[in-house]
């Protein structure tokens, strides 16, 4: 369901598809089956629209609503005679709630035409450019591109610069008076600033909750034992519809304005000009808009914001494209529901509904036991998802999810899928509670918190727990550690010990049939040395894993044992090491020369990630020096003083290195040839010592990791967020909210050219350098 501009018109160039019972009768009239299907669709769309707009509690996902609405439109397009005068396709938005005073907008608030492919965006643009009225007038089109805020549409009415009313969109003509609640949002001025504002003006915009504030608010709710809010959009809408403005004031609401209704006496010629005017009046204008000349540039804006959509201040679900000039907008006009001069491209959905079939637990590399949901497979954010995290038992309880629930599933880009919460209205009484196990599902040892007060429970059998070993081996091969391309999770399973049951009888969980050739990660690099050994080859040849049997390219749900490291023997060919196996041992040998910080990350020390590891490697230069520091009387104080380390990580380092078998890992890796120190480049000076530098966006030649490393080896701190202590922000393409915050705090902004100057010459080299143009 569209949020910024409510309903779903038909997508462009959509070809009619047959529906069950949709065939006309012999006289060409719609069949009874089709009429019944049509009425059912009308009823469903009305029900779900009411749940979404009036109750702020949707029963289905936006994507599912899109499908229902598109089917309804398609039937109406095929059979115009069937269209009822009160069809949902003829309406805008939802109904006005009886709980609020209804108010009429001075000018109608329209919907937007939604499209779901780039081809449809181009088709709409070309149709707009081909408009006869525009050709006759000789207009050159400029396109105003904006991000589509996932919030609640609101209309602000100002008279003589004073805010006199705020209303929801409602049905487009009549909205709900929510003035008292909107007044709690500090960014919305009650009196316009500056000058030249019209005597009467309607300002349209979206009320939303910023992503970071939403996450923090939900964390606070969970800590208080309360159910978290489902998503920012519903949270914003529910906040504005609170009966008590004091309750609304507790929510971290913001607003961006993006349009005007009535604007008596306004002389601006383009919509982008009005944005500059509104900003001068003190209204909060979105920083995420751009005027472009061509459709190729429109597609570029869509692509750039799609790649960095989660770097923005708020959630978005698409891009709005408008003709910028008001004269062109007037020439193009409106249909009964949508302006012909605007379109909304929607990204693939990141939030869907599906059935929660079961809740199981998994054991991580540090022993942490995490519940995860097993769901009916569903496509979200471009991939099919069957499992999603539930973090810990307290989160399961706070979210109120039960096994058997229909749940809201969210997958934002590459982020791990997460179960947001249940759809309570769809419960039928068959659901059951999840009970956290008390014993490790891998080794059977008791589960307990690592220390008093910890929320997470852990398997303390770290050295011998098969799943923890598998997880640690997979981790050391990952991109953030040794970056061993052929050592993924399946390879880690094959290498480690732990016979597993048939996945068809194990909830689809694939475990190695084992045993593997190693019993500790300390042996990983020794494999590369002993690979020619016939005994090792024989051990590798005997390792089998479960593989799903496929038929015509699709999985069957049945599994069979297959060799992992060797090819399958046939009547004509003997079993030999696979190409992947040969690559694994080549990559293991190459990985021995990785820098020290990657070695530290690979050790799976709790809390020690790339940032702390880089800081340690920069400070000490070798594993020997780190161990010497750990043995010193002032170890904790000295480690805690290292920028990027601190007291918690210092304690974690001391604790980890106090365990004998942990030290054996380091020793055996060194014996196997792993380089445990960094070559010192005397030409690199520490002229960024003590400076906090943030890198954001996409730089032309530096990867994010390379940029951070360049900062750290020069003594600087590669920070993740902008604050008053930030010395510089290095901003690439699609820098997002971090750039906005840096500008607001007066932090100096550098592009890549300025960044290189800073690296080579220190602060003096960029002193007085102006911020790059946005």
XYZ file of C-alpha atoms in Angstrom:
774
model
C 0.000 0.000 0.000
C 1.427 3.368 -0.907
C 2.066 5.695 2.011
C 3.217 9.047 0.762
C 0.358 9.307 -1.702
C -2.055 6.550 -0.745
C -3.728 4.239 -3.253
C -2.682 1.863 -6.008
C -3.634 2.692 -9.596
C -2.943 0.185 -12.343
C 0.637 -0.260 -13.438
C 1.485 0.944 -16.944
C 1.759 -1.430 -19.899
C 0.333 -4.244 -17.796
C -1.091 -7.018 -19.949
C -4.369 -8.591 -18.823
C -3.982 -12.034 -17.308
C -6.768 -14.623 -17.117
C -8.273 -15.285 -13.702
C -10.132 -18.395 -12.596
C -13.750 -17.929 -13.600
C -12.969 -14.691 -15.409
C -14.186 -15.751 -18.825
C -17.215 -13.841 -20.161
C -20.465 -15.611 -20.937
C -21.609 -16.337 -24.500
C -23.352 -12.957 -24.676
C -20.099 -11.183 -23.716
C -21.209 -10.250 -20.204
C -19.149 -11.062 -17.119
C -19.857 -14.532 -15.698
C -21.316 -15.072 -12.254
C -17.961 -16.465 -11.126
C -16.191 -13.329 -12.259
C -18.775 -11.083 -10.600
C -18.334 -13.021 -7.365
C -14.557 -12.721 -7.585
C -14.859 -9.001 -8.299
C -17.104 -8.415 -5.283
C -14.742 -10.427 -3.078
C -11.809 -8.276 -4.247
C -13.784 -5.083 -3.543
C -14.596 -6.315 -0.020
C -10.980 -7.353 0.641
C -9.534 -4.051 -0.582
C -11.993 -2.101 1.555
C -11.214 -4.234 4.633
C -7.457 -3.918 4.264
C -7.620 -0.215 3.437
C -9.640 0.410 6.608
C -7.179 -1.642 8.692
C -4.276 0.314 7.233
C -5.582 3.890 7.244
C -8.118 3.920 10.060
C -6.709 1.378 12.520
C -2.983 1.716 11.679
C -2.896 -2.100 11.986
C -2.560 -3.692 8.535
C -3.574 -7.330 8.157
C -1.464 -7.965 5.055
C 1.777 -6.570 3.659
C 1.998 -3.713 1.168
C 3.058 -6.169 -1.538
C 0.010 -8.380 -0.937
C -2.264 -5.332 -1.054
C -0.640 -4.274 -4.336
C -1.487 -7.665 -5.815
C -5.118 -7.511 -4.689
C -5.531 -3.979 -5.981
C -3.894 -4.757 -9.321
C -6.225 -7.736 -9.824
C -9.220 -5.516 -9.075
C -8.053 -2.922 -11.609
C -7.332 -5.574 -14.195
C -10.846 -7.029 -14.000
C -12.283 -3.501 -14.281
C -10.102 -2.828 -17.316
C -11.273 -6.041 -18.998
C -14.932 -5.558 -18.083
C -15.820 -1.831 -17.720
C -19.508 -2.685 -17.286
C -18.769 -4.384 -13.975
C -17.268 -1.268 -12.344
C -19.346 0.019 -9.446
C -19.652 3.739 -8.790
C -18.243 3.189 -5.295
C -15.366 0.961 -6.392
C -12.198 1.411 -4.283
C -10.367 2.267 -7.519
C -12.389 5.489 -7.719
C -11.381 6.640 -4.228
C -8.340 8.244 -2.637
C -6.894 7.043 0.697
C -9.103 5.890 3.541
C -12.172 7.021 5.427
C -12.244 9.688 8.109
C -12.290 8.294 11.633
C -15.259 9.257 13.804
C -12.799 9.785 16.678
C -11.540 13.038 15.115
C -13.285 16.138 13.821
C -13.627 15.985 10.020
C -12.245 18.947 8.085
C -12.334 19.699 4.374
C -9.093 20.445 2.554
C -9.143 23.667 0.532
C -7.810 21.705 -2.434
C -7.976 17.975 -2.969
C -5.095 15.735 -1.898
C -4.523 13.279 -4.713
C -2.996 9.843 -4.908
C 0.012 8.956 -7.076
C 0.263 6.464 -9.877
C 2.474 3.608 -8.730
C 4.769 1.637 -11.020
C 6.966 -1.316 -10.144
C 9.628 -1.491 -12.852
C 12.124 0.871 -14.461
C 10.541 0.126 -17.832
C 7.273 1.539 -16.518
C 9.061 4.683 -15.307
C 10.512 5.210 -18.794
C 7.146 4.499 -20.443
C 5.456 7.067 -18.190
C 8.177 9.632 -18.906
C 8.023 9.125 -22.650
C 4.234 9.387 -22.605
C 4.523 12.632 -20.634
C 7.071 14.074 -23.091
C 4.866 13.090 -26.028
C 1.869 15.008 -24.645
C 0.427 17.148 -27.451
C -0.220 20.163 -25.235
C 3.405 20.200 -24.110
C 4.736 19.852 -27.645
C 2.549 22.703 -28.834
C 3.746 24.924 -26.003
C 7.387 24.070 -26.761
C 8.182 23.135 -23.169
C 11.437 21.452 -22.123
C 10.716 19.096 -19.259
C 12.774 19.004 -16.119
C 12.136 16.172 -13.704
C 11.968 16.659 -9.926
C 13.054 13.428 -8.213
C 12.322 12.827 -4.531
C 12.540 9.904 -2.124
C 9.133 8.482 -1.199
C 8.853 8.815 2.576
C 7.229 5.901 4.373
C 5.106 8.000 6.694
C 1.694 9.618 7.239
C 0.476 12.270 4.788
C -0.576 15.503 6.530
C -1.889 18.866 5.295
C -0.867 22.027 7.201
C -2.994 25.152 6.689
C -1.310 28.527 7.295
C -3.176 31.871 7.233
C -1.086 35.030 7.304
C 1.857 32.844 8.287
C 0.139 31.282 11.303
C -0.594 27.552 11.553
C -4.358 27.272 12.004
C -4.974 23.587 11.250
C -3.326 20.254 10.596
C -5.250 17.377 9.050
C -4.630 13.877 7.764
C -5.375 13.217 4.110
C -8.432 11.056 4.829
C -10.284 10.389 1.575
C -8.466 13.206 -0.220
C -11.278 15.709 0.218
C -11.974 15.396 3.953
C -9.359 14.646 6.583
C -9.088 14.335 10.355
C -8.210 17.363 12.463
C -4.986 16.419 14.294
C -3.750 19.956 15.023
C -3.059 19.443 18.725
C -0.930 16.367 18.058
C 0.987 17.941 15.180
C 1.862 20.913 17.398
C 4.019 18.560 19.497
C 6.465 18.178 16.567
C 9.044 20.876 17.166
C 10.216 21.064 13.521
C 6.796 22.327 12.404
C 6.640 26.119 12.907
C 3.462 27.616 14.342
C 4.466 30.928 12.728
C 6.248 31.040 9.382
C 9.588 32.831 9.291
C 10.933 35.152 6.615
C 8.590 36.962 4.253
C 6.578 36.695 1.035
C 4.443 33.841 2.261
C 0.915 33.703 0.825
C -2.064 34.910 2.808
C -3.352 31.366 2.720
C -1.321 28.245 1.912
C -1.732 24.509 2.338
C 1.570 22.735 2.952
C 1.619 18.991 2.252
C 4.156 16.604 3.743
C 4.883 13.359 5.557
C 5.167 12.780 9.275
C 7.625 9.995 10.071
C 9.881 8.543 12.739
C 13.603 8.523 11.807
C 15.057 5.030 11.489
C 17.646 5.406 14.273
C 15.125 6.909 16.710
C 12.620 4.167 15.865
C 15.178 1.452 16.659
C 16.139 3.142 19.932
C 12.493 3.630 20.905
C 11.748 -0.038 20.271
C 14.794 -1.115 22.269
C 13.519 0.941 25.194
C 10.090 -0.678 24.898
C 11.607 -4.168 24.895
C 13.774 -3.354 27.907
C 10.623 -2.205 29.690
C 8.936 -5.519 28.826
C 6.541 -3.909 26.357
C 5.757 -4.990 22.799
C 7.800 -3.088 20.198
C 6.120 -1.043 17.469
C 5.696 -2.895 14.182
C 7.216 -0.356 11.785
C 7.969 3.378 11.577
C 5.002 4.196 9.323
C 2.337 2.640 11.549
C 4.067 4.048 14.615
C 3.955 7.562 13.139
C 0.316 7.222 12.106
C -0.680 5.805 15.478
C 1.167 8.610 17.252
C -0.687 11.323 15.356
C -4.018 9.633 16.114
C -3.446 9.541 19.891
C -6.299 11.118 21.854
C -3.809 12.696 24.276
C -1.198 15.034 22.705
C 1.077 14.317 25.672
C 1.334 10.720 24.443
C 2.118 11.928 20.931
C 4.889 14.126 22.320
C 6.654 11.016 23.671
C 7.238 9.688 20.142
C 10.281 10.924 18.142
C 8.215 12.362 15.263
C 9.531 14.538 12.459
C 8.088 15.946 9.244
C 9.345 16.788 5.758
C 7.190 18.914 3.462
C 6.986 18.055 -0.228
C 4.153 20.004 -1.844
C 1.535 22.714 -1.749
C -2.224 22.770 -2.102
C -3.911 26.168 -2.181
C -1.237 28.860 -2.511
C -2.929 32.190 -3.173
C -0.497 34.807 -4.408
C 2.524 32.511 -4.765
C 4.626 33.489 -7.788
C 7.075 30.552 -7.978
C 7.245 28.898 -11.400
C 8.478 25.462 -10.320
C 7.966 23.048 -7.477
C 11.687 23.041 -6.697
C 11.535 26.832 -6.263
C 8.735 26.405 -3.738
C 10.973 24.077 -1.737
C 13.538 26.858 -1.410
C 10.752 29.255 -0.400
C 9.330 26.856 2.178
C 12.797 26.339 3.649
C 13.145 30.131 3.986
C 9.842 30.153 5.884
C 11.300 27.713 8.403
C 9.461 24.645 7.125
C 11.354 21.314 7.219
C 12.087 20.514 3.560
C 13.481 17.114 2.632
C 17.183 17.167 1.687
C 16.645 14.197 -0.637
C 15.440 15.801 -3.875
C 17.079 16.648 -7.179
C 16.068 18.299 -10.459
C 17.370 16.477 -13.561
C 17.065 16.942 -17.324
C 16.775 13.402 -18.697
C 15.081 10.103 -17.983
C 18.525 8.480 -17.758
C 19.277 10.799 -14.840
C 15.939 9.842 -13.282
C 16.950 6.174 -13.471
C 20.327 7.085 -11.967
C 18.591 8.774 -9.009
C 16.444 5.668 -8.500
C 19.490 3.378 -8.605
C 21.635 5.511 -6.266
C 18.939 5.835 -3.622
C 18.022 2.168 -3.936
C 21.607 1.230 -3.141
C 21.798 3.601 -0.161
C 18.162 3.654 0.972
C 19.104 2.492 4.471
C 21.657 5.261 4.859
C 18.917 7.907 4.780
C 17.360 9.549 7.815
C 14.068 7.718 7.367
C 12.504 4.691 5.692
C 11.576 4.974 2.021
C 9.694 2.593 -0.234
C 10.317 4.244 -3.572
C 11.044 7.355 -5.612
C 8.568 10.038 -6.698
C 9.171 11.670 -10.096
C 7.334 14.910 -10.984
C 7.463 17.444 -13.773
C 9.004 20.449 -12.053
C 7.269 23.381 -13.788
C 3.800 24.336 -12.488
C 2.679 25.361 -15.986
C 3.446 21.877 -17.267
C 1.632 20.359 -14.293
C -1.435 22.463 -15.135
C -1.286 21.427 -18.808
C -1.067 17.745 -17.921
C -3.809 17.926 -15.307
C -5.353 15.085 -13.300
C -7.413 11.960 -13.700
C -10.168 11.366 -11.150
C -7.551 10.171 -8.626
C -4.002 10.902 -9.726
C -2.000 13.732 -11.286
C -0.725 12.949 -14.784
C 2.439 14.907 -14.005
C 3.781 12.576 -11.279
C 4.537 8.898 -10.780
C 5.846 6.811 -7.870
C 8.334 4.031 -8.543
C 8.242 1.426 -5.779
C 11.270 -0.642 -4.822
C 10.771 -4.378 -4.279
C 8.979 -4.878 -0.936
C 11.105 -5.286 2.181
C 8.209 -6.177 4.440
C 5.797 -9.074 3.880
C 3.509 -11.349 5.877
C 4.067 -15.082 6.227
C 3.307 -18.017 8.545
C 5.648 -18.754 11.464
C 5.875 -22.549 11.373
C 8.295 -23.042 14.262
C 10.880 -21.362 16.497
C 14.225 -23.117 16.951
C 17.588 -22.009 18.346
C 21.055 -21.762 16.858
C 24.417 -21.596 18.626
C 26.880 -18.934 17.487
C 30.671 -18.920 17.440
C 30.903 -17.340 20.910
C 28.307 -19.742 22.359
C 25.395 -17.319 22.250
C 22.101 -19.170 21.747
C 19.699 -17.288 19.478
C 16.076 -18.131 18.654
C 15.139 -18.001 14.978
C 11.877 -18.455 13.172
C 11.189 -21.046 10.497
C 8.537 -19.675 8.154
C 6.568 -20.554 5.085
C 8.938 -19.477 2.252
C 8.217 -15.941 1.054
C 9.933 -13.544 -1.363
C 11.115 -10.290 0.180
C 13.735 -7.729 -0.923
C 14.489 -9.800 -4.002
C 15.193 -13.144 -2.305
C 13.206 -16.061 -0.888
C 13.352 -16.198 2.914
C 12.504 -19.164 5.145
C 14.277 -18.144 8.384
C 14.593 -14.959 10.390
C 16.248 -13.897 13.627
C 14.424 -13.332 16.913
C 17.558 -12.174 18.838
C 16.864 -13.669 22.303
C 14.124 -15.090 24.499
C 13.236 -11.665 25.923
C 12.690 -10.289 22.418
C 10.438 -13.244 21.545
C 8.369 -12.490 24.633
C 8.298 -8.721 24.071
C 7.277 -9.081 20.433
C 4.524 -11.425 21.492
C 5.029 -13.893 18.654
C 3.590 -17.394 18.942
C 4.373 -20.461 16.861
C 1.619 -20.595 14.238
C 1.190 -16.801 14.002
C 0.991 -14.885 10.755
C 3.963 -12.556 11.240
C 5.383 -9.434 9.647
C 8.781 -10.245 8.137
C 11.277 -7.538 7.262
C 14.445 -7.806 5.201
C 16.205 -4.519 4.517
C 18.757 -4.946 1.745
C 21.526 -7.262 2.905
C 20.416 -7.130 6.532
C 19.487 -10.461 8.157
C 15.711 -11.045 7.905
C 13.844 -10.146 11.086
C 10.412 -11.031 12.423
C 8.848 -7.698 13.363
C 5.749 -8.974 15.158
C 2.485 -10.909 14.854
C -0.714 -9.934 13.025
C -2.941 -10.328 16.077
C -6.233 -10.065 14.199
C -5.465 -13.291 12.307
C -5.000 -15.560 15.347
C -7.365 -18.537 15.561
C -6.363 -20.051 18.904
C -4.129 -22.805 17.541
C -0.914 -20.832 18.228
C 1.490 -21.883 20.999
C 4.281 -20.269 23.015
C 7.974 -20.814 22.416
C 9.963 -22.311 25.301
C 13.704 -21.604 25.425
C 15.760 -24.822 25.789
C 17.939 -25.354 28.853
C 20.551 -27.558 27.121
C 22.713 -26.862 24.064
C 21.089 -28.435 20.974
C 24.565 -29.273 19.628
C 26.516 -30.745 22.558
C 23.881 -31.135 25.291
C 25.705 -28.992 27.863
C 23.594 -26.713 30.131
C 22.853 -23.191 28.890
C 23.386 -20.167 31.137
C 24.235 -16.448 31.023
C 27.971 -15.756 30.745
C 27.705 -13.490 33.774
C 25.037 -12.233 36.114
C 22.710 -9.753 34.468
C 23.281 -10.940 30.883
C 20.131 -11.280 28.803
C 21.682 -13.765 26.375
C 22.247 -17.374 27.386
C 25.249 -19.298 26.133
C 26.715 -22.748 25.741
C 29.856 -22.573 27.883
C 31.389 -25.667 26.254
C 33.230 -23.486 23.734
C 36.185 -25.780 22.975
C 34.214 -28.980 22.329
C 30.783 -27.826 21.109
C 30.597 -28.961 17.440
C 28.397 -26.119 16.226
C 30.548 -23.437 17.882
C 33.613 -24.902 16.176
C 31.864 -24.887 12.806
C 30.777 -21.281 13.304
C 34.305 -20.178 14.274
C 35.882 -21.882 11.263
C 33.304 -20.274 8.951
C 34.003 -16.916 10.595
C 37.773 -17.086 10.173
C 37.254 -17.663 6.448
C 34.906 -14.676 6.107
C 35.617 -11.383 4.357
C 36.124 -9.526 7.616
C 38.751 -12.021 8.812
C 41.187 -14.042 6.643
C 38.953 -13.597 3.565
C 39.362 -17.174 2.296
C 37.035 -17.380 -0.682
C 36.553 -21.161 -0.686
C 36.000 -21.418 3.085
C 32.292 -20.729 3.415
C 29.828 -22.199 5.867
C 29.333 -25.486 4.044
C 33.110 -25.989 3.805
C 33.410 -25.223 7.523
C 30.760 -27.844 8.251
C 32.600 -30.379 6.129
C 35.925 -29.674 7.871
C 34.617 -29.942 11.424
C 33.296 -32.754 13.568
C 29.589 -33.354 14.060
C 27.505 -36.027 12.342
C 24.108 -34.678 11.404
C 20.683 -36.199 10.763
C 18.836 -36.170 7.465
C 17.695 -32.533 6.967
C 14.282 -33.778 5.836
C 13.842 -35.051 9.397
C 15.629 -32.085 11.015
C 13.464 -29.114 10.037
C 15.501 -28.535 6.891
C 18.711 -27.898 8.890
C 21.703 -29.221 6.969
C 24.439 -30.585 9.249
C 27.622 -32.369 8.181
C 27.409 -36.153 8.026
C 30.998 -36.153 9.379
C 33.278 -36.661 10.939
C 35.479 -33.969 9.440
C 39.274 -33.900 9.426
C 39.764 -31.253 12.177
C 38.671 -30.925 15.793
C 39.881 -27.342 16.385
C 40.348 -24.179 14.346
C 43.990 -24.340 15.425
C 44.424 -27.075 12.771
C 43.022 -25.122 9.808
C 46.301 -23.773 8.438
C 48.163 -26.991 9.144
C 45.889 -28.580 6.534
C 47.543 -26.546 3.795
C 50.949 -27.915 4.836
C 49.785 -31.527 5.056
C 47.483 -31.528 2.024
C 49.765 -33.823 -0.030
C 49.714 -36.345 2.832
C 47.832 -39.503 1.694
C 46.259 -39.863 5.152
C 44.707 -36.399 4.927
C 43.513 -37.048 1.383
C 41.913 -40.283 2.544
C 40.176 -38.404 5.377
C 38.937 -35.737 2.975
C 37.676 -38.345 0.537
C 35.498 -39.812 3.260
C 33.723 -36.552 4.150
C 30.113 -36.451 2.981
C 27.507 -33.733 3.313
C 23.770 -33.646 2.849
C 22.694 -32.254 -0.537
C 19.128 -31.635 -1.612
C 17.936 -33.711 -4.542
C 16.784 -31.407 -7.338
C 14.384 -32.121 -10.160
C 14.176 -29.840 -13.214
C 16.126 -27.184 -11.327
C 13.872 -27.165 -8.259
C 14.417 -28.609 -4.777
C 12.448 -31.710 -3.841
C 12.749 -31.504 -0.039
C 14.611 -34.826 -0.096
C 18.329 -35.135 0.683
C 21.150 -37.536 -0.098
C 24.754 -37.887 1.090
C 27.378 -36.651 -1.353
C 31.177 -36.219 -1.112
C 32.214 -32.659 -0.341
C 35.947 -32.485 -1.015
C 36.101 -35.118 -3.767
C 34.186 -35.696 -6.973
C 31.692 -38.522 -7.141
C 33.198 -41.694 -8.566
C 31.646 -43.128 -11.722
C 32.219 -46.262 -13.760
C 34.594 -44.311 -15.983
C 36.183 -41.829 -13.554
C 37.693 -42.293 -10.120
C 36.974 -39.882 -7.299
C 39.523 -37.013 -7.205
C 39.805 -33.713 -5.286
C 37.319 -31.194 -6.678
C 38.382 -27.835 -8.117
C 36.859 -26.165 -5.054
C 39.041 -28.302 -2.790
C 42.186 -27.419 -4.743
C 41.198 -23.746 -4.491
C 40.548 -24.024 -0.738
C 44.071 -25.210 0.002
C 45.613 -22.636 -2.340
C 43.608 -19.889 -0.620
C 44.561 -21.178 2.838
C 48.217 -20.874 1.941
C 47.754 -17.317 0.614
C 45.774 -16.280 3.694
C 48.797 -16.811 5.942
C 50.183 -13.424 4.863
C 47.088 -11.435 5.812
C 47.661 -8.371 8.071
C 47.594 -8.648 11.840
C 44.188 -7.031 12.300
C 42.551 -9.787 10.247
C 44.225 -12.413 12.445
C 42.754 -10.737 15.537
C 39.268 -10.663 14.007
C 39.591 -14.348 13.020
C 40.206 -15.422 16.629
C 36.501 -14.870 17.493
C 37.255 -12.835 20.616
C 34.004 -11.473 22.002
C 33.473 -7.754 21.195
C 36.635 -7.606 19.048
C 35.699 -6.594 15.513
C 37.549 -4.857 12.668
C 37.698 -1.432 14.335
C 39.287 -2.616 17.583
C 41.541 -5.047 15.714
C 42.858 -2.337 13.418
C 43.506 -0.105 16.416
C 45.409 -2.900 18.208
C 47.425 -3.777 15.122
C 48.321 -0.117 14.560
C 49.341 0.361 18.198
C 51.358 -2.845 18.716
C 52.291 -4.102 15.250
C 52.693 -7.777 16.211
C 51.020 -10.578 18.127
C 54.149 -10.872 20.269
C 53.851 -7.238 21.374
C 50.156 -7.665 22.154
C 50.844 -10.718 24.306
C 53.628 -8.889 26.108
C 51.200 -6.060 26.872
C 48.611 -8.554 28.103
C 51.171 -10.007 30.523
C 52.052 -6.576 31.941
C 50.641 -5.456 35.340
C 48.926 -2.447 33.759
C 47.442 -4.481 30.875
C 43.829 -3.409 31.347
C 44.594 0.303 31.693
C 47.029 0.334 28.773
C 44.692 -1.553 26.424
C 41.681 0.541 27.424
C 43.543 3.716 26.494
C 43.998 2.585 22.886
C 41.586 4.564 20.686
C 38.860 2.212 19.456
C 39.421 -0.343 22.247
C 38.155 0.820 25.665
C 37.563 -1.043 28.924
C 35.020 -3.651 27.728
C 37.197 -4.837 24.844
C 40.296 -4.709 27.067
C 38.577 -7.081 29.508
C 37.521 -9.360 26.641
C 41.115 -9.551 25.332
C 42.539 -10.332 28.760
C 39.908 -12.994 29.408
C 40.377 -14.656 26.000
C 44.175 -14.847 26.187
C 43.994 -16.293 29.706
C 42.597 -19.570 28.292
C 45.167 -22.239 27.358
C 43.412 -23.644 24.297
C 42.933 -20.139 22.918
C 46.680 -19.572 23.071
C 47.232 -22.900 21.329
C 45.281 -21.571 18.355
C 47.646 -18.601 18.051
C 50.734 -20.778 18.523
C 49.680 -23.433 16.005
C 48.714 -20.855 13.402
C 52.163 -19.304 13.812
C 53.842 -22.733 13.454
C 51.782 -23.302 10.274
C 53.172 -20.063 8.833
C 50.515 -17.436 9.610
C 52.166 -14.020 9.678
C 51.622 -12.514 13.103
C 53.014 -9.036 12.531
C 52.713 -6.085 10.172
C 55.570 -4.609 8.207
C 56.146 -1.064 9.431
C 56.027 1.584 6.706
C 58.246 4.354 8.032
C 56.984 6.710 5.328
C 53.514 6.840 6.919
C 53.321 9.544 9.564
C 50.786 9.650 12.387
C 49.490 13.130 11.497
C 45.844 12.131 12.147
C 46.568 11.228 15.778
C 43.537 11.907 17.982
C 41.242 12.925 15.111
C 37.824 11.307 14.681
C 36.974 10.883 10.988
C 33.743 9.464 9.520
C 33.508 7.984 6.023
C 30.095 7.749 4.362
C 28.682 7.187 0.886
C 30.532 5.659 -2.062
C 33.993 7.021 -2.905
C 35.297 6.703 -6.496
C 38.407 4.638 -5.722
C 38.467 3.874 -1.979
C 36.368 1.058 -0.547
C 34.901 1.783 2.883
C 37.356 -0.643 4.541
C 40.347 0.788 2.666
C 39.415 4.325 3.691
C 39.084 3.313 7.352
C 42.404 1.493 7.285
C 44.114 4.538 5.755
C 42.798 6.651 8.641
C 43.785 4.199 11.366
C 47.368 3.590 10.209
C 47.893 7.361 10.364
C 46.752 7.421 13.974
C 43.164 8.584 13.415
C 39.917 7.068 14.636
C 37.595 5.751 11.919
C 34.285 6.530 13.634
C 30.889 5.231 12.570
C 28.711 8.211 13.476
C 28.931 12.008 13.296
C 29.092 13.985 16.529
C 30.442 17.289 17.810
C 33.797 15.515 18.259
C 34.059 14.607 14.563
C 36.993 16.351 12.884
C 36.109 15.518 9.262
C 33.385 13.787 7.301
C 34.566 12.108 4.090
C 31.488 12.041 1.858
C 31.025 10.042 -1.305
C 27.989 9.618 -3.537
C 24.638 9.184 -1.706
C 26.174 10.273 1.606
C 22.770 10.431 3.317
C 21.907 11.624 6.816
C 25.507 11.660 8.097
C 26.282 14.450 5.630
C 23.248 16.431 6.809
C 24.297 16.080 10.440
C 27.899 17.067 9.673
C 26.745 20.236 7.912
C 24.395 21.099 10.786
C 27.273 20.680 13.294
C 29.735 22.655 11.193
C 31.993 19.644 10.604
C 34.332 20.051 7.628
C 33.267 17.830 4.710
C 35.804 16.345 2.298
C 35.356 14.615 -1.034
C 37.857 11.957 -2.109
C 40.301 14.564 -3.414
C 40.254 16.337 -0.067
C 40.553 12.998 1.734
C 43.745 12.164 -0.174
C 45.147 15.580 0.718
C 44.321 14.920 4.384
C 45.987 11.495 4.317
C 49.141 12.820 2.681
C 49.490 16.156 4.421
C 47.395 16.115 7.564
C 44.948 18.821 8.713
C 47.122 21.644 7.357
C 46.619 20.346 3.814
C 42.840 20.855 3.967
C 42.670 23.918 6.200
C 40.217 26.398 4.703
C 39.173 23.964 1.969
C 35.467 24.600 1.186
C 32.931 21.828 1.535
C 32.228 20.091 -1.804
C 29.010 21.067 -3.554
C 26.117 18.742 -2.854
